C-alpha atoms as an extended CHARMM CRD file, in Angstrom:
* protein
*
        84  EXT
         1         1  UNK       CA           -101.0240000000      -54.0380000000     -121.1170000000  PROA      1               0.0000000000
         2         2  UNK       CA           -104.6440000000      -53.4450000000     -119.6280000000  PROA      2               0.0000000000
         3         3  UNK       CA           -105.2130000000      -52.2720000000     -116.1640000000  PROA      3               0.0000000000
         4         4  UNK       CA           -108.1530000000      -54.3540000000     -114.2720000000  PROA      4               0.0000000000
         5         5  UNK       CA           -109.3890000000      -53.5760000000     -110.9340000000  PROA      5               0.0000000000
         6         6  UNK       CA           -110.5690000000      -56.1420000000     -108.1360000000  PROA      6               0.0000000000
         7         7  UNK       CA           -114.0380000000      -56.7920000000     -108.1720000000  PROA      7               0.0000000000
         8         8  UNK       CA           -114.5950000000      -59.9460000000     -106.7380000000  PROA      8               0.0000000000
         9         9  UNK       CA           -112.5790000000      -63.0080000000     -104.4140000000  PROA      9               0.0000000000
        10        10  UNK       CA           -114.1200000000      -65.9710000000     -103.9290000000  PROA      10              0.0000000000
        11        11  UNK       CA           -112.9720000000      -68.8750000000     -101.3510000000  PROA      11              0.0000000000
        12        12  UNK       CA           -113.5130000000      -72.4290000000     -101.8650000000  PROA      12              0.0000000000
        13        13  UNK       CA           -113.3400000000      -75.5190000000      -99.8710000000  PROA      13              0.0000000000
        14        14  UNK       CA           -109.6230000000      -76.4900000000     -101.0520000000  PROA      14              0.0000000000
        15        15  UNK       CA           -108.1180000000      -73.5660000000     -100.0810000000  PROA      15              0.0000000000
        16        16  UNK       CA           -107.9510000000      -71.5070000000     -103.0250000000  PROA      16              0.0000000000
        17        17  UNK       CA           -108.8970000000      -68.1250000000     -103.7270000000  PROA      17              0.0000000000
        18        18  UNK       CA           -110.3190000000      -66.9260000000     -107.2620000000  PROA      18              0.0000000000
        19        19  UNK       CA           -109.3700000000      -63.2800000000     -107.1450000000  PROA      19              0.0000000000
        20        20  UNK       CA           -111.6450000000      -61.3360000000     -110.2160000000  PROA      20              0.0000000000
        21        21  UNK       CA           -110.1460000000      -58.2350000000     -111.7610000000  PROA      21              0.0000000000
        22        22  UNK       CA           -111.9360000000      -56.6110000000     -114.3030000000  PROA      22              0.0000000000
        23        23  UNK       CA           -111.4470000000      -53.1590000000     -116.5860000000  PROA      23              0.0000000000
        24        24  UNK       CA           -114.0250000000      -49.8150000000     -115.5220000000  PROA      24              0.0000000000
        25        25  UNK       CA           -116.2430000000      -50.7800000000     -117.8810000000  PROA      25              0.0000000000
        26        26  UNK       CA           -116.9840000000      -54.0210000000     -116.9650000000  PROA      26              0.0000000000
        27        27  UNK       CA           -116.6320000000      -55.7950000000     -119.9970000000  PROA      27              0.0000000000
        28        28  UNK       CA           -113.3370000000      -58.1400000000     -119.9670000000  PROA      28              0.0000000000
        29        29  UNK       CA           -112.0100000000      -59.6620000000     -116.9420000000  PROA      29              0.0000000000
        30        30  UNK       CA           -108.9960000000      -61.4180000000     -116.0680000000  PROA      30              0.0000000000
        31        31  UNK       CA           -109.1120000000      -64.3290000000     -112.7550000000  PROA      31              0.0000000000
        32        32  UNK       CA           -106.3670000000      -65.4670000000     -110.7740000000  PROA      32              0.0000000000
        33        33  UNK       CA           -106.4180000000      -68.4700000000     -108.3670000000  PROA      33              0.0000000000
        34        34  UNK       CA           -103.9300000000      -69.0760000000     -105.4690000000  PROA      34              0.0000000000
        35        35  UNK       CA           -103.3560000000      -70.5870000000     -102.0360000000  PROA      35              0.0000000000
        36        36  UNK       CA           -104.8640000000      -68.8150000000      -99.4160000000  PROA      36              0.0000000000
        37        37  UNK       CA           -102.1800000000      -69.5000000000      -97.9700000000  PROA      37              0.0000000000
        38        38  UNK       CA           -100.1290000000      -67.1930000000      -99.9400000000  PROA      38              0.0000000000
        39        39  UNK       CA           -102.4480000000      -64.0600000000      -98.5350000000  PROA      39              0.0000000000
        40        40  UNK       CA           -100.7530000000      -64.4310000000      -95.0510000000  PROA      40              0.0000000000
        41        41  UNK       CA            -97.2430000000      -65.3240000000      -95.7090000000  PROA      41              0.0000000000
        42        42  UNK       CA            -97.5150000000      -63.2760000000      -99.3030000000  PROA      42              0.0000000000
        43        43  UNK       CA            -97.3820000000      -59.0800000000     -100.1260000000  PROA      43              0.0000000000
        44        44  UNK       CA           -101.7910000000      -59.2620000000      -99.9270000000  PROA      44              0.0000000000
        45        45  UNK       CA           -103.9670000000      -58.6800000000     -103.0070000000  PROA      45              0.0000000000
        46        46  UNK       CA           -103.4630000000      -55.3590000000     -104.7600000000  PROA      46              0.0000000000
        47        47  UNK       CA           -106.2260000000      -53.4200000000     -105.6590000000  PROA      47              0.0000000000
        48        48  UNK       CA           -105.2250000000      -53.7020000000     -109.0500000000  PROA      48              0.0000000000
        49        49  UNK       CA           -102.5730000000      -54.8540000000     -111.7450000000  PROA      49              0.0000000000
        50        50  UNK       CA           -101.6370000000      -54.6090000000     -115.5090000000  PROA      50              0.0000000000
        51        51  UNK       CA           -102.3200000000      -57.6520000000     -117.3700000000  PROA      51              0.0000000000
        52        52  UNK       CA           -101.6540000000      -58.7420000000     -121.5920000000  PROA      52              0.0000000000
        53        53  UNK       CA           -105.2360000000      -58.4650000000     -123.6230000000  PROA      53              0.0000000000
        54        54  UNK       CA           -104.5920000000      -61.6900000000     -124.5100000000  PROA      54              0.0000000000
        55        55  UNK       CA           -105.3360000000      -62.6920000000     -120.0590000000  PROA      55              0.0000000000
        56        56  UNK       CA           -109.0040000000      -61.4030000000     -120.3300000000  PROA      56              0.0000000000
        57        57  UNK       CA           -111.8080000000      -62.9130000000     -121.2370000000  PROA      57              0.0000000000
        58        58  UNK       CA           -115.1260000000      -61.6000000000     -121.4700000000  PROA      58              0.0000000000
        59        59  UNK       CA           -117.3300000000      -60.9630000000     -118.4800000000  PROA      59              0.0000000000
        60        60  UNK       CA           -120.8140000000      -62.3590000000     -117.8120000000  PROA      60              0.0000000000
        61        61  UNK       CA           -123.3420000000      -60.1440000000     -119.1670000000  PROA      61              0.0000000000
        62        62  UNK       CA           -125.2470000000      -60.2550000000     -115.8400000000  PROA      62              0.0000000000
        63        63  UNK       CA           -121.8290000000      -59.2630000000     -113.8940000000  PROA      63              0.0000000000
        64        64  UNK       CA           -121.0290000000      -56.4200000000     -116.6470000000  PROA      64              0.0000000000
        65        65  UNK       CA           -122.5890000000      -53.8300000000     -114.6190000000  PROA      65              0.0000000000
        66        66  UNK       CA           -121.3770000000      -54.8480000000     -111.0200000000  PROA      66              0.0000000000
        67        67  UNK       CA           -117.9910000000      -55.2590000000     -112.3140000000  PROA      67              0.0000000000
        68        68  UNK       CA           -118.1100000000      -52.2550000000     -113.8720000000  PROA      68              0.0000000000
        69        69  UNK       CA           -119.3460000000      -50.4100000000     -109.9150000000  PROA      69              0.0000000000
        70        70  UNK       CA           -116.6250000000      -52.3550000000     -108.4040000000  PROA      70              0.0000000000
        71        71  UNK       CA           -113.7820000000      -51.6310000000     -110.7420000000  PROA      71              0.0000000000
        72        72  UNK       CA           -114.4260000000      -47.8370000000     -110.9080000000  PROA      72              0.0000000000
        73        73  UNK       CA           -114.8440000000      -47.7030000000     -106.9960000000  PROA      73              0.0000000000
        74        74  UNK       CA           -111.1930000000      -49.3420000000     -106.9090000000  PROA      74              0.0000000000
        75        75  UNK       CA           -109.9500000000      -46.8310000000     -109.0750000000  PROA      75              0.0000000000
        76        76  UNK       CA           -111.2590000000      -44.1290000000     -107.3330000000  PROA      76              0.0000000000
        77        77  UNK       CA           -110.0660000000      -45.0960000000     -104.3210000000  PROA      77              0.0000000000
        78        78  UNK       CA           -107.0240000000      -46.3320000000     -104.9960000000  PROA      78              0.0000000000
        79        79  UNK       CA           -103.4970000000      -46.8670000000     -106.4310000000  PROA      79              0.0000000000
        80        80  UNK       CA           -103.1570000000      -50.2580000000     -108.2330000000  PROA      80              0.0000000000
        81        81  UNK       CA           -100.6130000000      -51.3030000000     -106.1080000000  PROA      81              0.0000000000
        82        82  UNK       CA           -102.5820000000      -50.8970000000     -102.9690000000  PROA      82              0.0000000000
        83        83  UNK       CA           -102.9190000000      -53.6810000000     -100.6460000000  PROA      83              0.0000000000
        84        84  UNK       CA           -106.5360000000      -54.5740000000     -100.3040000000  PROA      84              0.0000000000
């Protein structure tokens, strides 16, 4: 297992919400789409989670180095099972 930090959540017109974890360095990412309903009647987004190395793919190269900010932010600040 690989432990990704939130870097990014997006909202569309359809109520979803793509939810972007990536590792500190920036370089694989793992995404996650789900109701937004399920933020309000759900536990909330954790800062972070453990995923297989077979869920990430490889990130942008022009989001490697934003992802990378983000994600080591998150870990500095907190636990991965923070609510976010």
């Amino acid at each position: 297992m690989t432990t990704v930090w939130l870097v990014d959540r997006q909202f569309d017109s359809k109520g979803l919400v793509r939810l972007t974890y990536s590792t500190e360095d920036g370089e694989r990412m793992h995404t996650k789409e789900l109701a937004e309903q399920r933020l309000v009647t759900g536990g909330g987004i954790t800062a972070g989670r453990e995923v297989d190395e077979s869920a990430l793919g490889e990130t942008p190269t022009e989001e490697v180095e934003r992802f990378a900010s983000e994600a080591s932010k998150m870990a500095a600040e907190h636990d991965l099972d923070d609510t976010v």
